[in-house]
Coordinates of C-alpha atoms in Angstrom, one line a residue:
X1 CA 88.8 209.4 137.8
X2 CA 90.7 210.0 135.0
X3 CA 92.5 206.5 135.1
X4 CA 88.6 205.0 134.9
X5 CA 88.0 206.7 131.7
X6 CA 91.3 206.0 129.9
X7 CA 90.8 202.1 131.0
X8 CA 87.2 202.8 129.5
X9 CA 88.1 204.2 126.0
X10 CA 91.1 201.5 125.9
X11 CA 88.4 198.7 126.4
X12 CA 86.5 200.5 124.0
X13 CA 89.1 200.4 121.6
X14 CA 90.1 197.0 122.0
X15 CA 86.7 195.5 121.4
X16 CA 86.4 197.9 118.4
X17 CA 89.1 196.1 116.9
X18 CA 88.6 192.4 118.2
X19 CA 85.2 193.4 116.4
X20 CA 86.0 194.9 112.6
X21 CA 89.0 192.2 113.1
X22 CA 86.4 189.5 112.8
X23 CA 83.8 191.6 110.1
X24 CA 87.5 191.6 108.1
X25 CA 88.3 187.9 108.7
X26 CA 84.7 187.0 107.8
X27 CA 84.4 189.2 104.5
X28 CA 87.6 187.9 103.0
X29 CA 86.3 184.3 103.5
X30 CA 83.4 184.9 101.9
X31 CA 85.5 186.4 99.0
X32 CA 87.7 183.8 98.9
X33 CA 84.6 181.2 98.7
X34 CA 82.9 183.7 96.0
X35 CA 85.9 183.9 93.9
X36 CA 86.4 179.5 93.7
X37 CA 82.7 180.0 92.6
X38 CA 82.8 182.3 89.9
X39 CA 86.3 180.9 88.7
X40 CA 85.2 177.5 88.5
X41 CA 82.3 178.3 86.3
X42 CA 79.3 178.5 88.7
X43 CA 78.2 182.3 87.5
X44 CA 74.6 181.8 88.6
X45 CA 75.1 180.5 92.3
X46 CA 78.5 183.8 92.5
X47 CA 76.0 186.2 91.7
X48 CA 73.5 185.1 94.2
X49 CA 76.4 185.3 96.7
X50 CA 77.9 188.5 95.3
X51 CA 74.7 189.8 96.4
X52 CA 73.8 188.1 99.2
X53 CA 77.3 189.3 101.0
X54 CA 76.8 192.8 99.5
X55 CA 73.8 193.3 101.5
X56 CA 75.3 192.2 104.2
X57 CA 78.7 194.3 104.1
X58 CA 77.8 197.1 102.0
X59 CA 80.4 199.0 102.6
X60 CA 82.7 196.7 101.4
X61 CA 84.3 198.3 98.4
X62 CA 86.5 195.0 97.2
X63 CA 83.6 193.0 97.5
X64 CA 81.7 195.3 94.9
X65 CA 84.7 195.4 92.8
X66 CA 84.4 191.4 92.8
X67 CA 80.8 191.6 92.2
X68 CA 81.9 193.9 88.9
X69 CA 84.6 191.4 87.7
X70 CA 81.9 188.9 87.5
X71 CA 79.1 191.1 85.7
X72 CA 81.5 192.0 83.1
X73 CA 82.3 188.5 82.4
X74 CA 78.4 187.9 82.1
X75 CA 78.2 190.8 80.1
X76 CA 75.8 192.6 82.3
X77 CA 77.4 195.8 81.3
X78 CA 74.7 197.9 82.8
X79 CA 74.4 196.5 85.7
X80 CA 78.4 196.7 86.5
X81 CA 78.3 199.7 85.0
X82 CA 75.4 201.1 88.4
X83 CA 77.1 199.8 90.8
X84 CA 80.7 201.5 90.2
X85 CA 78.5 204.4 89.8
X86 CA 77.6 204.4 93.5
X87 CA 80.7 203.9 95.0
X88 CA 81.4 207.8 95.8
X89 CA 84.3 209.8 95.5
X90 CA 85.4 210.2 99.4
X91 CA 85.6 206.7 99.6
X92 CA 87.4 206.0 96.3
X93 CA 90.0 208.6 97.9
X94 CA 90.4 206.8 101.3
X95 CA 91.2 203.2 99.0
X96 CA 94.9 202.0 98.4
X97 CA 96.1 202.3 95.3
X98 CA 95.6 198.9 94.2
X99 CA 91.9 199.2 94.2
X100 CA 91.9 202.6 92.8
X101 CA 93.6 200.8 89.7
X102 CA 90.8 198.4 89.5
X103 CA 88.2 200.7 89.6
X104 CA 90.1 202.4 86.7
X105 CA 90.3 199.4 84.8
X106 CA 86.5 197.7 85.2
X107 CA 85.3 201.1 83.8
X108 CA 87.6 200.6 80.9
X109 CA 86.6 197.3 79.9
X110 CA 82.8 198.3 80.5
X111 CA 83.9 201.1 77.8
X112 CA 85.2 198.7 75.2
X113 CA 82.2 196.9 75.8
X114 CA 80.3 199.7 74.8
X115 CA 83.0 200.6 71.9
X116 CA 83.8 203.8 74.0
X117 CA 87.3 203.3 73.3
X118 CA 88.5 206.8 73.8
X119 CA 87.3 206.6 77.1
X120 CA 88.8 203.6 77.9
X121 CA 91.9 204.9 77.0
X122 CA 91.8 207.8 79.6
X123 CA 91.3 205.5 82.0
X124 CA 93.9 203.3 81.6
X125 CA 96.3 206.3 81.0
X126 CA 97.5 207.3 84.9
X127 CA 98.1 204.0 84.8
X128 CA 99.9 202.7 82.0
X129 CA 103.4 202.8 82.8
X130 CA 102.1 200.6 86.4
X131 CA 103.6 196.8 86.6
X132 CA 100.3 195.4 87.6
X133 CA 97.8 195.0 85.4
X134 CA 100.0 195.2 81.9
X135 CA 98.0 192.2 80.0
X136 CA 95.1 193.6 80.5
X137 CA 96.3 197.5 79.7
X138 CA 97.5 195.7 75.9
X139 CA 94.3 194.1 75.0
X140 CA 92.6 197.7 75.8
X141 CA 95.3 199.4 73.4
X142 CA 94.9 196.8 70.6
X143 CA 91.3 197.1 70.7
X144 CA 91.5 200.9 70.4
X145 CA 93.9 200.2 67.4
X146 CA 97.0 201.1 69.4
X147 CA 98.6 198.2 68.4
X148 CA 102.0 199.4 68.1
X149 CA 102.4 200.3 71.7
X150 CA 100.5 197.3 72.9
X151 CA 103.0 195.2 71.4
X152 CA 105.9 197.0 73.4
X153 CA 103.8 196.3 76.6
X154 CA 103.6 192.6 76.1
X155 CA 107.6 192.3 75.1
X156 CA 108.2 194.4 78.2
X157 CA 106.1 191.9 80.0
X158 CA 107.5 188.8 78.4
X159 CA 111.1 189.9 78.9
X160 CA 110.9 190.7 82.6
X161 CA 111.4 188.4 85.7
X162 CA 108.5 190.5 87.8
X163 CA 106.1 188.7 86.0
X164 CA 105.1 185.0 86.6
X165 CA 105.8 182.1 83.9
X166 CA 102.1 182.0 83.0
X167 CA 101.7 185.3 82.7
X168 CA 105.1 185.6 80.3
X169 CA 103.8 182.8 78.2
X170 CA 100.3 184.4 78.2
X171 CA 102.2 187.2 76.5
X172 CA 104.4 185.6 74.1
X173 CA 100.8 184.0 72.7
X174 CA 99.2 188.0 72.5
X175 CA 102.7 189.4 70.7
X176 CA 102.1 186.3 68.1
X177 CA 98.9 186.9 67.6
X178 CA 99.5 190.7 67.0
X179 CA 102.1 189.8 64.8
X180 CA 100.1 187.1 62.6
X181 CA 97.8 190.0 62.7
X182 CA 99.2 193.6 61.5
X183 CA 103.0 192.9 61.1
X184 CA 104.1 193.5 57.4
X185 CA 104.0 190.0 55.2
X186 CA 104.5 188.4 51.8
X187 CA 102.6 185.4 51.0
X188 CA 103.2 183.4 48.1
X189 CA 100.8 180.8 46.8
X190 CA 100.5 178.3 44.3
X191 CA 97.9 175.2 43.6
X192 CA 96.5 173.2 40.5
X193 CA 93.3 172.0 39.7
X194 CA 93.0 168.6 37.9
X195 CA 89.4 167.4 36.2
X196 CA 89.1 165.1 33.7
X197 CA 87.9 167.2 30.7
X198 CA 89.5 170.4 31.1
X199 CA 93.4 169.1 32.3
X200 CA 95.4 170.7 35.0
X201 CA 94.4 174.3 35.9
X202 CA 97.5 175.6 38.0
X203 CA 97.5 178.9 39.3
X204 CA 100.0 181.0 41.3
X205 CA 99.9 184.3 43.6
X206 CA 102.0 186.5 45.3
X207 CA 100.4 189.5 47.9
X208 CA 101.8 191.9 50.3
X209 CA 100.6 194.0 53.1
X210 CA 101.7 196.5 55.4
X211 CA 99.9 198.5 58.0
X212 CA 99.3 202.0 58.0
X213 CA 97.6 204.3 60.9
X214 CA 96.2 201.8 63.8
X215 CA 94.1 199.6 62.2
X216 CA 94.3 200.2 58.3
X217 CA 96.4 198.0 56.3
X218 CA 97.1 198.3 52.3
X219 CA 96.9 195.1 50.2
X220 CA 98.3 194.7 47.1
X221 CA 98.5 191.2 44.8
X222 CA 99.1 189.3 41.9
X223 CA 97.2 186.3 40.4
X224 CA 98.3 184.2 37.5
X225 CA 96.0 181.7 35.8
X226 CA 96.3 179.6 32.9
X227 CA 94.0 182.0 30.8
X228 CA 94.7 185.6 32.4
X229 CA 96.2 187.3 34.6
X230 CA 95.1 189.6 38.1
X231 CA 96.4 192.4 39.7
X232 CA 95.1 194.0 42.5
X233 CA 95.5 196.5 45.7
X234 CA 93.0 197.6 48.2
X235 CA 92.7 198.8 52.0
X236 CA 91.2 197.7 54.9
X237 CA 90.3 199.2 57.8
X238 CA 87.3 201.4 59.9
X239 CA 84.5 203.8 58.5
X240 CA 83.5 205.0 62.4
X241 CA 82.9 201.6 64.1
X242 CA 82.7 199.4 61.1
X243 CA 85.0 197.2 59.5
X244 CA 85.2 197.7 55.2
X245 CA 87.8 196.5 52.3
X246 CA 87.8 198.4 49.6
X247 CA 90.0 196.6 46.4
X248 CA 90.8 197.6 42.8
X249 CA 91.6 196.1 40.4
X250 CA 92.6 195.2 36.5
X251 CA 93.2 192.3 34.2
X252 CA 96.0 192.2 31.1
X253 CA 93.3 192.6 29.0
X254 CA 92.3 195.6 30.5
X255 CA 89.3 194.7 32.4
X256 CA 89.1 196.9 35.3
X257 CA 87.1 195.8 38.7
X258 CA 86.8 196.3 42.1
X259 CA 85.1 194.6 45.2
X260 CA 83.7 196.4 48.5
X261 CA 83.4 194.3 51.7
X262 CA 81.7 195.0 55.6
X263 CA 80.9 193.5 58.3
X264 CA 79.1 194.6 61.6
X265 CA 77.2 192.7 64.6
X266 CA 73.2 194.0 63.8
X267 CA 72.3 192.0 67.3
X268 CA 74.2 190.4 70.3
X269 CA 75.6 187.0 69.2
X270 CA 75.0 187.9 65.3
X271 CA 77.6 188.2 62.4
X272 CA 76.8 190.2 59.0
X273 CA 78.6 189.9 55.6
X274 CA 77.6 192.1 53.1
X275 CA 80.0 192.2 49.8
X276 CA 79.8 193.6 46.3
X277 CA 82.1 192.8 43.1
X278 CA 82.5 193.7 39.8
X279 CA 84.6 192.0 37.4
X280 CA 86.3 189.3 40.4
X281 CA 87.8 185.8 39.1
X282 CA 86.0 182.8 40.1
X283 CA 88.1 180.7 41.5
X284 CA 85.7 177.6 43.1
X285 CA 83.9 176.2 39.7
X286 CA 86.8 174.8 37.4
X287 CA 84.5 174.8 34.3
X288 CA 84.9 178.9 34.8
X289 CA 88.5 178.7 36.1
X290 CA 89.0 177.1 32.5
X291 CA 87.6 179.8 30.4
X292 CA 89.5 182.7 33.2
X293 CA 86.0 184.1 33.8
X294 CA 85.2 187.9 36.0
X295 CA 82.0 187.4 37.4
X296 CA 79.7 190.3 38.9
X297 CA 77.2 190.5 42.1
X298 CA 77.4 190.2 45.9
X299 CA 76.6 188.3 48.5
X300 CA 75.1 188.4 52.0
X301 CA 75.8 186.4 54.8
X302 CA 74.0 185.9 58.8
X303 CA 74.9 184.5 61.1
X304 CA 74.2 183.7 64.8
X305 CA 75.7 181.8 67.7
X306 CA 72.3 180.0 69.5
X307 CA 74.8 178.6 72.4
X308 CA 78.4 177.7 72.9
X309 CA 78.1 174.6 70.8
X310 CA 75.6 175.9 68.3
X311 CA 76.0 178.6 65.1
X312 CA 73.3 179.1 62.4
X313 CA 74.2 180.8 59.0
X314 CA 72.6 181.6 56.3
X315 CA 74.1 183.2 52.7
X316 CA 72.7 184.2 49.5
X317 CA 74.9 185.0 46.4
X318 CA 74.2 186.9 43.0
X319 CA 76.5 186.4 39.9
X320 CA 77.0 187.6 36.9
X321 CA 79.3 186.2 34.6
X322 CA 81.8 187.0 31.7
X323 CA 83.5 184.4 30.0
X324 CA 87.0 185.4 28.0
X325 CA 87.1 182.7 25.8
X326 CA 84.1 182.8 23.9
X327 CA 82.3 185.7 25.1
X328 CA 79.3 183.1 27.1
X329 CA 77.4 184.9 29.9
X330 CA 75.2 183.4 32.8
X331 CA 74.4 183.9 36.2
X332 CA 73.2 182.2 39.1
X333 CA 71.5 182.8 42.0
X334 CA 72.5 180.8 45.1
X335 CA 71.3 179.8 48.2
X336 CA 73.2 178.3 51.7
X337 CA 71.5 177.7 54.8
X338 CA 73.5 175.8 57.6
X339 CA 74.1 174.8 61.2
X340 CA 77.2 174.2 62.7
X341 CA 78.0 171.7 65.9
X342 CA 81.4 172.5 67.6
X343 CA 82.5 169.4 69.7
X344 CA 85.6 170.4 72.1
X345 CA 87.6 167.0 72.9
X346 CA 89.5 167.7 76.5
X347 CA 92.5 165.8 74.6
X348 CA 94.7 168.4 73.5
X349 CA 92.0 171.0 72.7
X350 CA 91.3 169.1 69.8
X351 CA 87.8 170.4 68.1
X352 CA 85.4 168.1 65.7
X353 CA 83.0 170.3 63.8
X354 CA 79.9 168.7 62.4
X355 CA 78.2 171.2 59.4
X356 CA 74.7 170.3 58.3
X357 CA 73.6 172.6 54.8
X358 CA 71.1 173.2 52.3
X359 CA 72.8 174.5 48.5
X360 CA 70.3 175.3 46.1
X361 CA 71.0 177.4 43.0
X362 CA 68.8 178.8 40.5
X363 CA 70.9 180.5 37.2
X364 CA 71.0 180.7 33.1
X365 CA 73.3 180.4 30.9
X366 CA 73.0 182.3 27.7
X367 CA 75.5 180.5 24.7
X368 CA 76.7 183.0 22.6
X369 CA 78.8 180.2 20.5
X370 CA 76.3 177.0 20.1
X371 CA 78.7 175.5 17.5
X372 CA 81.3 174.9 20.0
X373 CA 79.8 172.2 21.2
X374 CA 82.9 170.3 23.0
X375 CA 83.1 173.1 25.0
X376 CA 81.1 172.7 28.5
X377 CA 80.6 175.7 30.8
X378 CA 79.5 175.2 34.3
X379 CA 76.1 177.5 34.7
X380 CA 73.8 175.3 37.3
X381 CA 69.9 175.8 36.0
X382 CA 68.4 173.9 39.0
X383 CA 70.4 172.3 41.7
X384 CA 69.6 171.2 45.0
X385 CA 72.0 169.3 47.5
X386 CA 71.7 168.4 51.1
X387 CA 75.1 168.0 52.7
X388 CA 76.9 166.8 55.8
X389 CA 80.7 167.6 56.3
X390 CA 82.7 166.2 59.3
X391 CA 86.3 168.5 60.1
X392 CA 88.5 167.7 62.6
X393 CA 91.3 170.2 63.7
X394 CA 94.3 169.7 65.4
X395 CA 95.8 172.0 67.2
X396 CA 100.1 171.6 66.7
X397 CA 100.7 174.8 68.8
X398 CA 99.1 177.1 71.1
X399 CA 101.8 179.7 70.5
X400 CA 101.4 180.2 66.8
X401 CA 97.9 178.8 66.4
X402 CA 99.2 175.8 64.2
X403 CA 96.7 173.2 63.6
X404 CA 96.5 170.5 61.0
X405 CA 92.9 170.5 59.8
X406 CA 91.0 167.0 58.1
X407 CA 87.3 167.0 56.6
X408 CA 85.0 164.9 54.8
X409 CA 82.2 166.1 52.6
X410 CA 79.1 163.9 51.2
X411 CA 75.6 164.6 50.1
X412 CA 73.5 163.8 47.5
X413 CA 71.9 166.4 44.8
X414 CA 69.8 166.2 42.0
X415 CA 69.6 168.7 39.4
X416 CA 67.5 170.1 35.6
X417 CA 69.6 171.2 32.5
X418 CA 72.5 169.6 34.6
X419 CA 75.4 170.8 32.0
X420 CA 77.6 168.4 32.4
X421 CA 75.1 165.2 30.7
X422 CA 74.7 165.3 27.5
X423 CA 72.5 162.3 26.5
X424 CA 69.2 162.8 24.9
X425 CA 66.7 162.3 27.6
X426 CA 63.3 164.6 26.3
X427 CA 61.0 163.3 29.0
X428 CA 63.2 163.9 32.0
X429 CA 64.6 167.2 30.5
X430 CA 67.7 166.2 31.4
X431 CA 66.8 165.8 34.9
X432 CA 69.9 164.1 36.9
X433 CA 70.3 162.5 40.6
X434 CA 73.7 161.8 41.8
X435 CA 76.3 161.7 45.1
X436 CA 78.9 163.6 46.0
X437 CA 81.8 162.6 48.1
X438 CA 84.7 165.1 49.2
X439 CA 87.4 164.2 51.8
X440 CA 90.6 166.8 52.5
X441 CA 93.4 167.8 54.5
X442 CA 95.0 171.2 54.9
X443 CA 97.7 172.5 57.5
X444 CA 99.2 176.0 58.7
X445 CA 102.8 175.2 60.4
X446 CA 105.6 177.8 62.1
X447 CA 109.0 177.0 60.5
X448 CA 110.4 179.9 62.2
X449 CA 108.5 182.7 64.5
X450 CA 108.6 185.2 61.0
X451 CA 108.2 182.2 58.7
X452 CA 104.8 179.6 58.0
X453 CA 103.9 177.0 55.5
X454 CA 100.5 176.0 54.5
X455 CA 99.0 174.2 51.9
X456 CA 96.4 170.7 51.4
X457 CA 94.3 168.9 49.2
X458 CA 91.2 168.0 48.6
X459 CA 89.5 165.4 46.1
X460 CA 85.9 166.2 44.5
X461 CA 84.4 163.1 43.6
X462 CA 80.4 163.4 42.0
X463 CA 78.9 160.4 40.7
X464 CA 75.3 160.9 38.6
X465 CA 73.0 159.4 36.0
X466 CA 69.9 160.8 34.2
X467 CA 66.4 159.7 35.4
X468 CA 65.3 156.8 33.6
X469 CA 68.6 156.1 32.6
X470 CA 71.3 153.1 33.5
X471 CA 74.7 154.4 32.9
X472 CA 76.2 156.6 35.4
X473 CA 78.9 159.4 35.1
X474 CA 81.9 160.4 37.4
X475 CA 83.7 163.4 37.5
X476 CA 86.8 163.5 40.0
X477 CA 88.4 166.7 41.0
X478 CA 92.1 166.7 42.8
X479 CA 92.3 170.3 43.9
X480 CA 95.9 170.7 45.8
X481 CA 97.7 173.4 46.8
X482 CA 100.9 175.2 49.0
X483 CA 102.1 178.5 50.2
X484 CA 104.4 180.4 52.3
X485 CA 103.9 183.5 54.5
X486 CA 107.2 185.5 55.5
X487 CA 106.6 188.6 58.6
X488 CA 108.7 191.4 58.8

C-alpha cells in the first residue's frame, strides 16, 4: 500500500515539473519575442504584449520587470511606477539577487524621473560597489550631482576585462563627456571683425573655471576689445531644482554690471530662458562693438519640441544701450519666432538642420552728438526679415563629440530710419528693401584628450537700396575667429 502512494506522489511530482517546465519554456519565449519588439522600436505592439502575457502569467515577476523597462522608456512614469508597487514583499524576498537589483534600480530611474534624487540614491546604494549594472549606477550619481564618484565608476568600468568592448567604449564616451563638462579648464579666444566703414575690430579672451560642491562651478574671465576692456566672475549652479548663473562684473572705466540667467522645463517637452543684464558688451552688432558699448535688459526665450524632428522657439529681447565714445543711447526691442527641422542622414550620423525665422525689431536711438555726422551707430527703428538658414554638421568623433559644422543664411528685410542710408529720400522716409546672404563654417577638434581647438568664419553680406531709388548699397562683414580649451 505504501509503495502505491509513493508511485502516486512521484507521478505527481513528475507531471508537476514536465508542467511548470513548459509554463517556464513558454514565458521566456514570449520574453524573448517581447524584448526583439520593444528593442527594435515597436513600443506600441510590446506593450500590447507586455500586457497580454501579464494576464496570462501574472505571477511572473521578470515579465513585470520587462513590462517596467519599457514604461520607463515611454515615460509612463506612473504607470511603472503601480505596477512595482504590487509586487509584494514575500515574493521580492523568494527572487535571486539579480532581479532584486533590478527592482532596485527601475525605482531609481522612476525617482530621477520625478527629480527625487535622494531617493534614488538610496536605492542604488546596497548596490553600488555590484559589477552588474555600473553604467547605469554613474548616470544616477551624475544626475544627483555626484559627479566625482561617477567618474571613478566609469574608469573602473573602462579599465576592467569583466566588462564587454561595447560597454568599455560606452564608458570611455560618459568619462569624456563628464570631463568636457565639470573638469577644470582655460579657454582662450581670439577673433576680428572686418566691415567696411569701421576697419578691423579684433578682440581677445581668456576664462577659467573650476568646480566646486557637485554641481556648482566658478567662472571667471577677461575680455579685450579695441575700445575697453571686461572682466568678469560668476557661479553657476542649483537654487533647489533650478539651474541659475549669477556673474559680476566691471569695466576699466569703472562701469560695474552683472547678469542673472535660469532655465527650467514649465511643461513636458518645453525649454525656458529667462536672463537679465546690466551693463553686458554687445558683441553681435559691429556698429556697437566699434563704439565698446554696455547695453542693459533681458530676454526670454520658449521653446518646445512638437516631435522628434520638429522644435518651435520663440524669443523676445529688451536693450538698453550706452555708448562710450560719445555718450549716444538707444534701445531696441526685438522679436524671434522660429521652427527648426532636424534631418538625421544614416551616413555617419551626419545631421542637416533646416531653421525657418521671423526677426523683427522695434528701437530709438537718441543722438546726443548730431555734429558727428561721419559717425553711424547701428540702432534699428523698424526692421523686419524673414529668413531661412541651412547647417549641416559633421560629426569627426563620437568619443569627443567633434564635429565640423557648415551653414548658409539668406533672407530678405526691409526696414524705416534704416541708419545705415543716408540719401535724402522725404517721401519714403528713408524706407529701404534689401537681401541678405550669410554662409559659414565653424569646427570643435580633440588635439589631445585634455586639449581642443575651435574656431570659423562667417561672411555677412547685405545688399539694399531706398524705395524709389536706383543705386543699391552693400555692406560685407568677414567675422572670423579661433580658440583653444586646455582640461586639467
Amino acid at each position: 500500500m505504501k509503495s502505491k502512494t509513493l508511485k502516486f506522489i512521484l507521478i505527481c511530482s513528475i507531471i508537476e515539473t514536465f508542467f511548470c517546465l513548459q509554463v517556464a519554456m513558454a514565458d521566456i519565449g514570449e520574453r524573448q519575442r517581447l524584448h526583439i519588439l520593444k528593442e527594435s522600436g515597436q513600443r506600441n505592439e510590446a506593450y500590447e504584449g507586455y500586457k497580454a502575457a501579464i494576464a496570462k502569467h501574472p505571477k511572473s515577476i521578470p515579465l513585470v520587470l520587462d513590462f517596467v523597462e519599457l514604461l520607463i522608456g515611454m515615460e509612463r512614469f506612473d504607470e511603472s511606477r503601480n505596477l512595482l508597487k504590487k509586487i509584494r514583499p514575500e515574493d521580492i524576498n523568494s527572487l535571486n539577487d539579480n532581479d532584486k537589483r533590478r527592482i532596485s534600480l527601475l525605482n531609481a530611474q522612476i525617482h530621477v524621473k520625478r527629480e527625487e534624487l535622494d531617493t534614488a540614491i538610496s536605492e542604488i546604494e546596497p548596490f553600488a560597489n555590484s559589477k552588474d549594472d555600473q553604467l547605469l549606477i554613474a548616470d544616477i550619481y551624475l544626475m544627483e550631482g555626484q559627479w566625482r564618484k561617477s567618474l571613478r565608476i566609469l574608469e573602473g568600468v573602462e579599465e576592467s576585462v569583466y566588462y564587454t568592448p561595447y560597454e568599455r567604449d560606452l564608458a570611455r564616451k560618459k568619462i569624456a563627456n563628464i570631463r568636457r563638462h565639470y573638469a577644470p579648464r582655460i579657454n582662450v579666444d581670439a577673433g576680428i571683425v572686418d566691415l567696411e566703414g569701421y576697419g578691423a575690430i579684433p578682440w581677445s579672451s581668456i576664462s577659467g573655471e573650476i568646480p566646486i560642491y557637485k554641481n556648482n562651478r566658478l567662472t571667471t574671465s577677461y575680455l579685450w576689445m579695441d575700445g575697453g576692456d571686461f572682466f568678469s566672475v560668476g557661479m553657476s549652479g542649483f537654487s533647489g531644482k533650478v539651474p541659475v548663473e549669477l556673474l559680476l562684473s566691471i569695466t576699466d572705466d569703472g562701469d560695474a554690471g552683472a547678469s542673472f540667467k535660469t532655465t527650467f522645463k514649465p511643461i513636458k517637452k518645453s525649454y525656458v530662458e529667462i536672463k537679465g543684464y546690466y551693463n553686458e558688451v554687445e558683441r553681435e552688432l559691429t556698429a556697437l562693438m566699434d563704439e565698446f558699448s554696455l547695453k542693459k535688459g533681458g530676454f526670454l526665450r520658449f521653446n518646445y519640441k512638437f516631435s522628434d524632428m520638429l522644435t518651435g522657439s520663440c524669443k523676445y529681447e529688451y536693450s538698453d544701450y550706452h555708448l562710450y565714445s560719445d555718450c549716444r543711447q538707444g534701445y531696441m526691442n526685438i522679436f524671434n519666432i522660429g521652427a527648426t527641422i532636424d534631418q538625421h542622414l544614416s551616413v555617419k550620423k551626419i545631421v542637416l538642420y533646416h531653421t525657418v525665422n521671423m526677426l523683427v525689431i522695434e528701437g530709438h536711438e537718441d543722438d546726443g552728438h548730431e555734429e558727428d555726422d561721419d559717425k553711424r551707430v547701428y540702432i534699428a527703428k523698424h526692421f523686419y526679415m524673414p529668413s531661412y538658414t541651412f547647417r549641416l554638421s559633421y560629426p569627426v568623433s563620437d568619443e569627443y563629440s567633434d564635429h565640423i559644422n557648415f551653414k548658409i543664411g539668406l533672407g530678405p528685410f526691409w526696414a524705416e530710419d534704416h541708419p545705415s542710408y543716408n540719401e535724402d529720400n522725404e517721401d519714403n522716409e528713408n524706407k529701404v528693401v534689401g537681401f541678405v546672404f550669410s554662409p559659414g563654417c565653424s569646427f570643435d577638434l580633440h588635439v589631445h584628450r585634455n586639449v581642443s581647438i575651435r574656431g570659423g568664419a562667417e561672411y555677412r553680406m547685405g545688399v539694399y537700396r531706398g524705395l524709389g531709388q536706383v543705386k543699391w548699397h552693400e555692406d560685407c562683414e568677414l567675422r572670423t575667429n579661433v580658440g583653444v580649451e586646455i582640461l586639467f
